[in-house]
Amino acid sequence: MVNKVTELFNIDKSYVANTYNRFPVEIASGKGSIMYSTDGKRYIDMGTGIAVNAFGVADDEWTAAVTAQLMKVQHTSNLYYTEPCAILAKMLCEKTGMKKVFFGNSGAEANECVIKVARKYAAEKKGAEYSTIVTLKNSFHGRTLTTLAATGQEHYHELFQPLTPGFVHAEANNIEEMKQVIAENKVAAVIIECVQGEGGVIALDADYVKELRKLTEENDILLAVDEVQTGNGRTGALYAYMNYGIMPDLVSTAKGIGGGLPLGACLMSEKVEGVLGFGDHGSTFGGNPVCCAGAVSIIGRIDDALLDGVRAKSEYIFSELKDADGVESVSGMGLMIGIKTVKPAGEVLKACMDKGVLCLTAKDKVRLLPALNIPDDLLAEAIAVIKEACKA
Ligand SMILES: *Cc1c(COP(=O)(O)O)cnc(C)c1O
């Protein structure tokens, strides 16, 4: 068995592009918040494939929805209507107050759509020179050349110049700097993550987000919230902006919405619902009926009871970890949690993995993104392992 696994690692290393520094674990199967490697080891999954498997692995309802659609028709192109796509769009609009949805396949594409809508809206309303998109320093918005330009972390940019022009980065939680950036540039939109994920699980200040909403409104600048990671119940609300009591003009989401299949969405408010017309945007796979059928099962179950559970599990994690030995601080919201540890995060991650708990990192933190419905006993088991691994 060990030899077979090693052989697979070598094939992967030889033939798959060298962009991921994988851990030496081959995941074979799982159920809910448990995953098994090929050598039979049991893991509690505190990462959900980076906030993707919202209800865990092989969730019964999701699997049934996906397979039922799969056996009807797997793809049609966007030249025809399909039920899952229409039902999902209606569901998202009814739950958010947004008016229209464009479906793509990933977070980066959802943000590309946000940027296209913002630029067209501003060009028609204020003139083509109003094309600047402001994002925050330390943000993450994706890996395409345009969403890399949007990403406010220089180290991602270095080797890929020239990036798409027209992006300016402002310091998070600094409304004075944002006012200055808006005064000095012809701005179409501001994009924020309410909780910066890849940047280290850092929630924006509530006052800043409220003032930013006011500032953008006063200047007829669109406010877009990147909910690719924070969305779909992750922070204890359906979308993280709801925790801040604001209404954005545009929302991008992906990761958890598909429950494990590739799906991204750009949600458009009343102000911008009519911006995109025939031929302005498209995606061959976007709104794929199998992905959408799975997403209907996910979004349909993110109700008040589930969100209460997310918040209760979150409180439990915070209370267990905040004064734990070897823990400097705990940040985040809902089931999107960053742990600043005395030991290097990578070391803690490795110790957890040895003891059968899969965690993630974000910058210098250990990051937890468990399933929204992780059973309390498994959560307690995982947190005990994490606490032990953090001990300085
Ligand atoms: C993961 C992520 C993206 C990129 O999503 P992909 O599906 O990998 O393209 C964009 N924004 C945020 C906030 C993310 O966390």
PDB file of C-alpha atoms and ligand atoms in Angstrom, residues 50 105-109 111 140-143 193 197-198 226-230 254-255, ligand 1:
ATOM      1  CA  ILE A  50     -10.927  25.648   1.401  1.00  0.00           C
ATOM      2  CA  ASN A 105     -17.331  28.591 -12.562  1.00  0.00           C
ATOM      3  CA  SER A 106     -14.989  30.082  -9.987  1.00  0.00           C
ATOM      4  CA  GLY A 107     -14.331  32.927  -7.612  1.00  0.00           C
ATOM      5  CA  ALA A 108     -11.987  34.681  -9.999  1.00  0.00           C
ATOM      6  CA  GLU A 109     -14.631  34.626 -12.718  1.00  0.00           C
ATOM      7  CA  ASN A 111     -14.971  38.889  -9.633  1.00  0.00           C
ATOM      8  CA  PHE A 140      -7.225  38.349  -2.342  1.00  0.00           C
ATOM      9  CA  HIS A 141      -9.496  38.304  -5.369  1.00  0.00           C
ATOM     10  CA  GLY A 142      -8.172  35.513  -7.612  1.00  0.00           C
ATOM     11  CA  ARG A 143      -5.474  34.355 -10.006  1.00  0.00           C
ATOM     12  CA  GLU A 193     -13.806  41.230   1.533  1.00  0.00           C
ATOM     13  CA  GLY A 197      -9.420  35.236   4.023  1.00  0.00           C
ATOM     14  CA  GLU A 198      -6.097  34.532   2.327  1.00  0.00           C
ATOM     15  CA  ASP A 226     -16.180  39.596  -2.566  1.00  0.00           C
ATOM     16  CA  GLU A 227     -17.997  36.791  -0.736  1.00  0.00           C
ATOM     17  CA  VAL A 228     -16.127  33.982  -2.457  1.00  0.00           C
ATOM     18  CA  GLN A 229     -14.836  32.674   0.872  1.00  0.00           C
ATOM     19  CA  THR A 230     -17.081  34.471   3.390  1.00  0.00           C
ATOM     20  CA  ALA A 254     -18.106  30.835  -5.290  1.00  0.00           C
ATOM     21  CA  LYS A 255     -16.359  28.218  -3.074  1.00  0.00           C
TER      22      LYS A 255
HETATM   23  C1  LIG B   1     -10.608  31.784  -3.210  1.00  0.00           C
HETATM   24  C2  LIG B   1     -10.922  33.201  -3.417  1.00  0.00           C
HETATM   25  C3  LIG B   1     -10.994  33.759  -4.716  1.00  0.00           C
HETATM   26  C4  LIG B   1     -10.648  32.974  -5.949  1.00  0.00           C
HETATM   27  O1  LIG B   1     -11.511  31.911  -6.168  1.00  0.00           O
HETATM   28  P1  LIG B   1     -11.180  30.804  -7.289  1.00  0.00           P
HETATM   29  O2  LIG B   1     -12.390  29.927  -7.297  1.00  0.00           O
HETATM   30  O3  LIG B   1      -9.941  30.103  -6.838  1.00  0.00           O
HETATM   31  O4  LIG B   1     -10.981  31.521  -8.573  1.00  0.00           O
HETATM   32  C5  LIG B   1     -11.385  35.072  -4.831  1.00  0.00           C
HETATM   33  N1  LIG B   1     -11.680  35.821  -3.746  1.00  0.00           N
HETATM   34  C6  LIG B   1     -11.608  35.330  -2.493  1.00  0.00           C
HETATM   35  C7  LIG B   1     -11.971  36.196  -1.341  1.00  0.00           C
HETATM   36  C8  LIG B   1     -11.217  34.003  -2.285  1.00  0.00           C
HETATM   37  O5  LIG B   1     -11.118  33.530  -1.043  1.00  0.00           O
END
